[in-house]
Coordinates of C-alpha atoms and ligand atoms in Angstrom, one line a residue:
X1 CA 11.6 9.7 -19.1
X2 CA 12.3 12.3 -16.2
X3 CA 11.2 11.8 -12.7
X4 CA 8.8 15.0 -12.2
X5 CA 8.3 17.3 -8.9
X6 CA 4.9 15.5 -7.4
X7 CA 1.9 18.2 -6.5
X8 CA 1.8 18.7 -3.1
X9 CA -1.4 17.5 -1.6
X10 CA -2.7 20.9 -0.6
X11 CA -2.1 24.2 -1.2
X12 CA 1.0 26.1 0.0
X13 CA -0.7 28.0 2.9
X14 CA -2.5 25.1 3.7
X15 CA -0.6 24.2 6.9
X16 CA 0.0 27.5 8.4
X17 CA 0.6 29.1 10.8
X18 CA 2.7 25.6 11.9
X19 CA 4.6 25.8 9.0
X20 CA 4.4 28.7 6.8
X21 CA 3.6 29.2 3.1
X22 CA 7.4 31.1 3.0
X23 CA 8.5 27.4 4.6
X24 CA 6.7 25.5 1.6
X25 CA 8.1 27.8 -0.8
X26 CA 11.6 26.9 0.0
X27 CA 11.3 22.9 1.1
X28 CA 8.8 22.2 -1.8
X29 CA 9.3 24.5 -4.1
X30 CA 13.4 24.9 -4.0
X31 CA 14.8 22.0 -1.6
X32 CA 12.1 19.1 -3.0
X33 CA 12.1 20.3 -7.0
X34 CA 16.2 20.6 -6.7
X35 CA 16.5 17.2 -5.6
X36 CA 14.2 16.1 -8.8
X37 CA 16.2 18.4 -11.1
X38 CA 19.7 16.9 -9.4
X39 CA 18.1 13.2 -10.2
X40 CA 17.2 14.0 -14.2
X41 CA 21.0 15.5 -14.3
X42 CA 22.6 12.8 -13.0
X43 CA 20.5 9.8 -14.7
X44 CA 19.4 11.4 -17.8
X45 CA 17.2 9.1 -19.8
X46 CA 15.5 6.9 -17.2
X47 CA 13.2 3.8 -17.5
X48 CA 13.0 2.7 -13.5
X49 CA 10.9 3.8 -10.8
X50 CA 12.5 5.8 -8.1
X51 CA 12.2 3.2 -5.8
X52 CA 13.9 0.7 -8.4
X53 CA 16.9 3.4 -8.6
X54 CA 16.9 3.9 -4.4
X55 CA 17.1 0.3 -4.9
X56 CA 19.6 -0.3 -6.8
X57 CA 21.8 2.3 -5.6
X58 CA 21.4 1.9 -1.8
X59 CA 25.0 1.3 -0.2
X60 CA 26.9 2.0 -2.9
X61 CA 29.2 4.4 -2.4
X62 CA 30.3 5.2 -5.9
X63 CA 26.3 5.7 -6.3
X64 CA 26.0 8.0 -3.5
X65 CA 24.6 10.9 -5.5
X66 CA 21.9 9.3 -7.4
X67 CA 20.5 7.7 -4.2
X68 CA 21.0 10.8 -2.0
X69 CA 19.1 12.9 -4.8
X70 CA 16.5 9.7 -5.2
X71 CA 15.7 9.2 -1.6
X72 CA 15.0 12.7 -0.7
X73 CA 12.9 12.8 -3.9
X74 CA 10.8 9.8 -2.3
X75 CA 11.6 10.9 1.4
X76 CA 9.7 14.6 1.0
X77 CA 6.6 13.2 -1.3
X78 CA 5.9 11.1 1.9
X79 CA 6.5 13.4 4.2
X80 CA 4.2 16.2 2.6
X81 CA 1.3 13.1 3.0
X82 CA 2.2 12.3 6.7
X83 CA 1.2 15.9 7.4
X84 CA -2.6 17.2 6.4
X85 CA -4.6 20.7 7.8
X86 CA -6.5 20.2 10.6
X87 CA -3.7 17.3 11.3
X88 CA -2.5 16.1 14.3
X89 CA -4.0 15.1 17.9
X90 CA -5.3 11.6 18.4
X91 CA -4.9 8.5 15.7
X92 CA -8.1 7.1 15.0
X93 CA -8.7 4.0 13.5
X94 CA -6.2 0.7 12.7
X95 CA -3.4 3.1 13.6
X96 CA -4.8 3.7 17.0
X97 CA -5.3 -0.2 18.4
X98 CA -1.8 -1.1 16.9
X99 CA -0.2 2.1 18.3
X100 CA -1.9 0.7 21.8
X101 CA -0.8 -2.9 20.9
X102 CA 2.5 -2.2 19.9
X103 CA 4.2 0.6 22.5
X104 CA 1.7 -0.2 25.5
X105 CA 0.3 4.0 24.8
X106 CA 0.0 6.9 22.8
X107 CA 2.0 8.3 24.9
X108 CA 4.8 6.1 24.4
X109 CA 5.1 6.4 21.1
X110 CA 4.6 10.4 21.5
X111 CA 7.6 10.1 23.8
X112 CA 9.0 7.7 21.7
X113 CA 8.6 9.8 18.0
X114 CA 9.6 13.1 19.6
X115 CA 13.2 11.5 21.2
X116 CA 13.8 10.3 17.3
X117 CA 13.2 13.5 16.1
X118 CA 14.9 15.6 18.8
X119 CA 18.3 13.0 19.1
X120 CA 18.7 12.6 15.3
X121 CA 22.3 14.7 15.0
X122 CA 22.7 16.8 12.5
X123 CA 20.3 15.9 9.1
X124 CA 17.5 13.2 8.9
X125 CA 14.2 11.7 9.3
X126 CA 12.1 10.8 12.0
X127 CA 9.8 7.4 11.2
X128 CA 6.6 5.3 12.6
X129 CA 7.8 1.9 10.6
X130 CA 6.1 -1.4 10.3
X131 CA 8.9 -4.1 11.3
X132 CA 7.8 -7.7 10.7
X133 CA 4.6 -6.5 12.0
X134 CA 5.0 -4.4 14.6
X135 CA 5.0 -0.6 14.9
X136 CA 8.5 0.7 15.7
X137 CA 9.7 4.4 16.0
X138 CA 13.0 4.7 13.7
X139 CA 15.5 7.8 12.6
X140 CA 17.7 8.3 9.7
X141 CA 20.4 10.2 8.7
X142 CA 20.4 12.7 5.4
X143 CA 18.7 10.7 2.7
X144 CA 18.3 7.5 4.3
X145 CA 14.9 6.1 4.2
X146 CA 13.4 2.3 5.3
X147 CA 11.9 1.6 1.7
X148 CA 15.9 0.6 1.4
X149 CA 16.2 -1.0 4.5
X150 CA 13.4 -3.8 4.5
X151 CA 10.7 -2.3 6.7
X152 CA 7.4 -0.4 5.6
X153 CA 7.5 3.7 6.5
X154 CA 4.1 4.8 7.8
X155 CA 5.0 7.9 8.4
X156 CA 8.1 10.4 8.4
X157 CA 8.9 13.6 9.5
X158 CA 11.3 15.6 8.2
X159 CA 13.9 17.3 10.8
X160 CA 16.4 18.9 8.2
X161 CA 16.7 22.6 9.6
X162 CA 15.4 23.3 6.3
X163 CA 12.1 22.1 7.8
X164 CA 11.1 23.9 10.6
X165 CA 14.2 26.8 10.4
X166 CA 11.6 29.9 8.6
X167 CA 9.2 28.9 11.4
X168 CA 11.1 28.4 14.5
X169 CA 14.9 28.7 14.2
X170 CA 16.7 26.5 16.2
X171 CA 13.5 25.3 17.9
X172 CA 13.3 21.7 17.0
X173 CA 12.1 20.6 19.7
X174 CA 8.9 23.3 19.4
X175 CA 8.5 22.0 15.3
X176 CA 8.2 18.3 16.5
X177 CA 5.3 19.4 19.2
X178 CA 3.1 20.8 16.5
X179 CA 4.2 18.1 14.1
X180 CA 2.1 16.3 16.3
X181 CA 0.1 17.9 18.2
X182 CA -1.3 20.1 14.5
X183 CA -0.3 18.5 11.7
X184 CA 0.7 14.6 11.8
X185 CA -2.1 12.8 9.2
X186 CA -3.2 9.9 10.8
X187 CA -5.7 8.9 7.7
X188 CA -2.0 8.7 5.6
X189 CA -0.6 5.9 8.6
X190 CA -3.6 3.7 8.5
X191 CA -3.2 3.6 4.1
X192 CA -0.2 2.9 4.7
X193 CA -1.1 0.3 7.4
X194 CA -2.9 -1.6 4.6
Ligands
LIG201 MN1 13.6 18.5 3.7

């Protein structure tokens, strides 16, 4: 069996203008499909899940490829959930109390989420992760992801310049303010809250 691009959860021009249907066209349709098309070269015939092969490759260096190509497989199907039209603003919900409960504010973990995103160097992920319970704000580099890592993601955002470089060139800063402030899918965080 071959792993297969997942649909993105809305249309193309669905989150624009914060990030255009020329963005999508490149992340999802070339970046995201190339890293399915990389995997099915590089495994060929398959019988596990992609989270059994980010498993099972994880940390091994002589592996490095098949993860890399695995986890950003995984990485952007989550990420294209964490984000919804009409996104963004306030949590509601679960999400909301344990945001509250767990960095004192919203605006905490605002402050919080956006210094992940921003201080990541080079390549990676910002996270909202569930650590033994508690809410924590994380970053990753390249492909790395906390499915490997022991904790529960609950949302990501993706700050390759890949992401946000159509929209707003070396504005990163500008990409995780809307992220935020317009697109960030707080229904997404409290599934994944459970
Ligand atoms: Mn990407």
């Amino acid at each position: 069996m071959a792993f297969e691009l997942p649909a993105l959860p809305y249309s193309r021009d669905a989150l624009a203008p914060h990030i255009s249907e020329n963005t999508l066209n490149f992340h999802y349709g070339k970046h995201h499909n190339a890293y399915v098309t990389n995997l099915n070269n590089l495994l060929g015939d398959e019988t596990r899940s992609l989270e059994e092969v980010m498993k099972d490759t994880a940390g091994d260096a002589a592996k490095a490829g098949i993860f890399n190509n695995a986890a950003q497989v995984w990485n952007h199907t989550f990420y294209w959930h964490s984000m919804k039209p009409n996104g963004g603003g306030l949590p509601t919900g679960a999400i909301a109390a344990k945001i509250d409960e767990d960095f004192g504010s919203f605006a905490k973990f605002v402050e919080e989420f956006k210094a992940a995103g921003a201080t990541q160097f080079g390549s990676g992920w910002a996270w909202l992760v569930l650590d033994n319970g508690k809410l924590k704000v994380t970053k990753t580099a390249n492909a790395a992801c906390p499915p490997t890592e022991g904790v529960t993601p609950i949302l990501t955002m993706d700050v390759w310049e890949h992401a946000y470089y159509l929209d707003y060139q070396n504005a990163r800063p500008k990409y995780i303010e809307t992220f935020l402030e317009s697109l960030v899918n707080w229904d997404f965080a409290n599934e994944n809250l459970g």
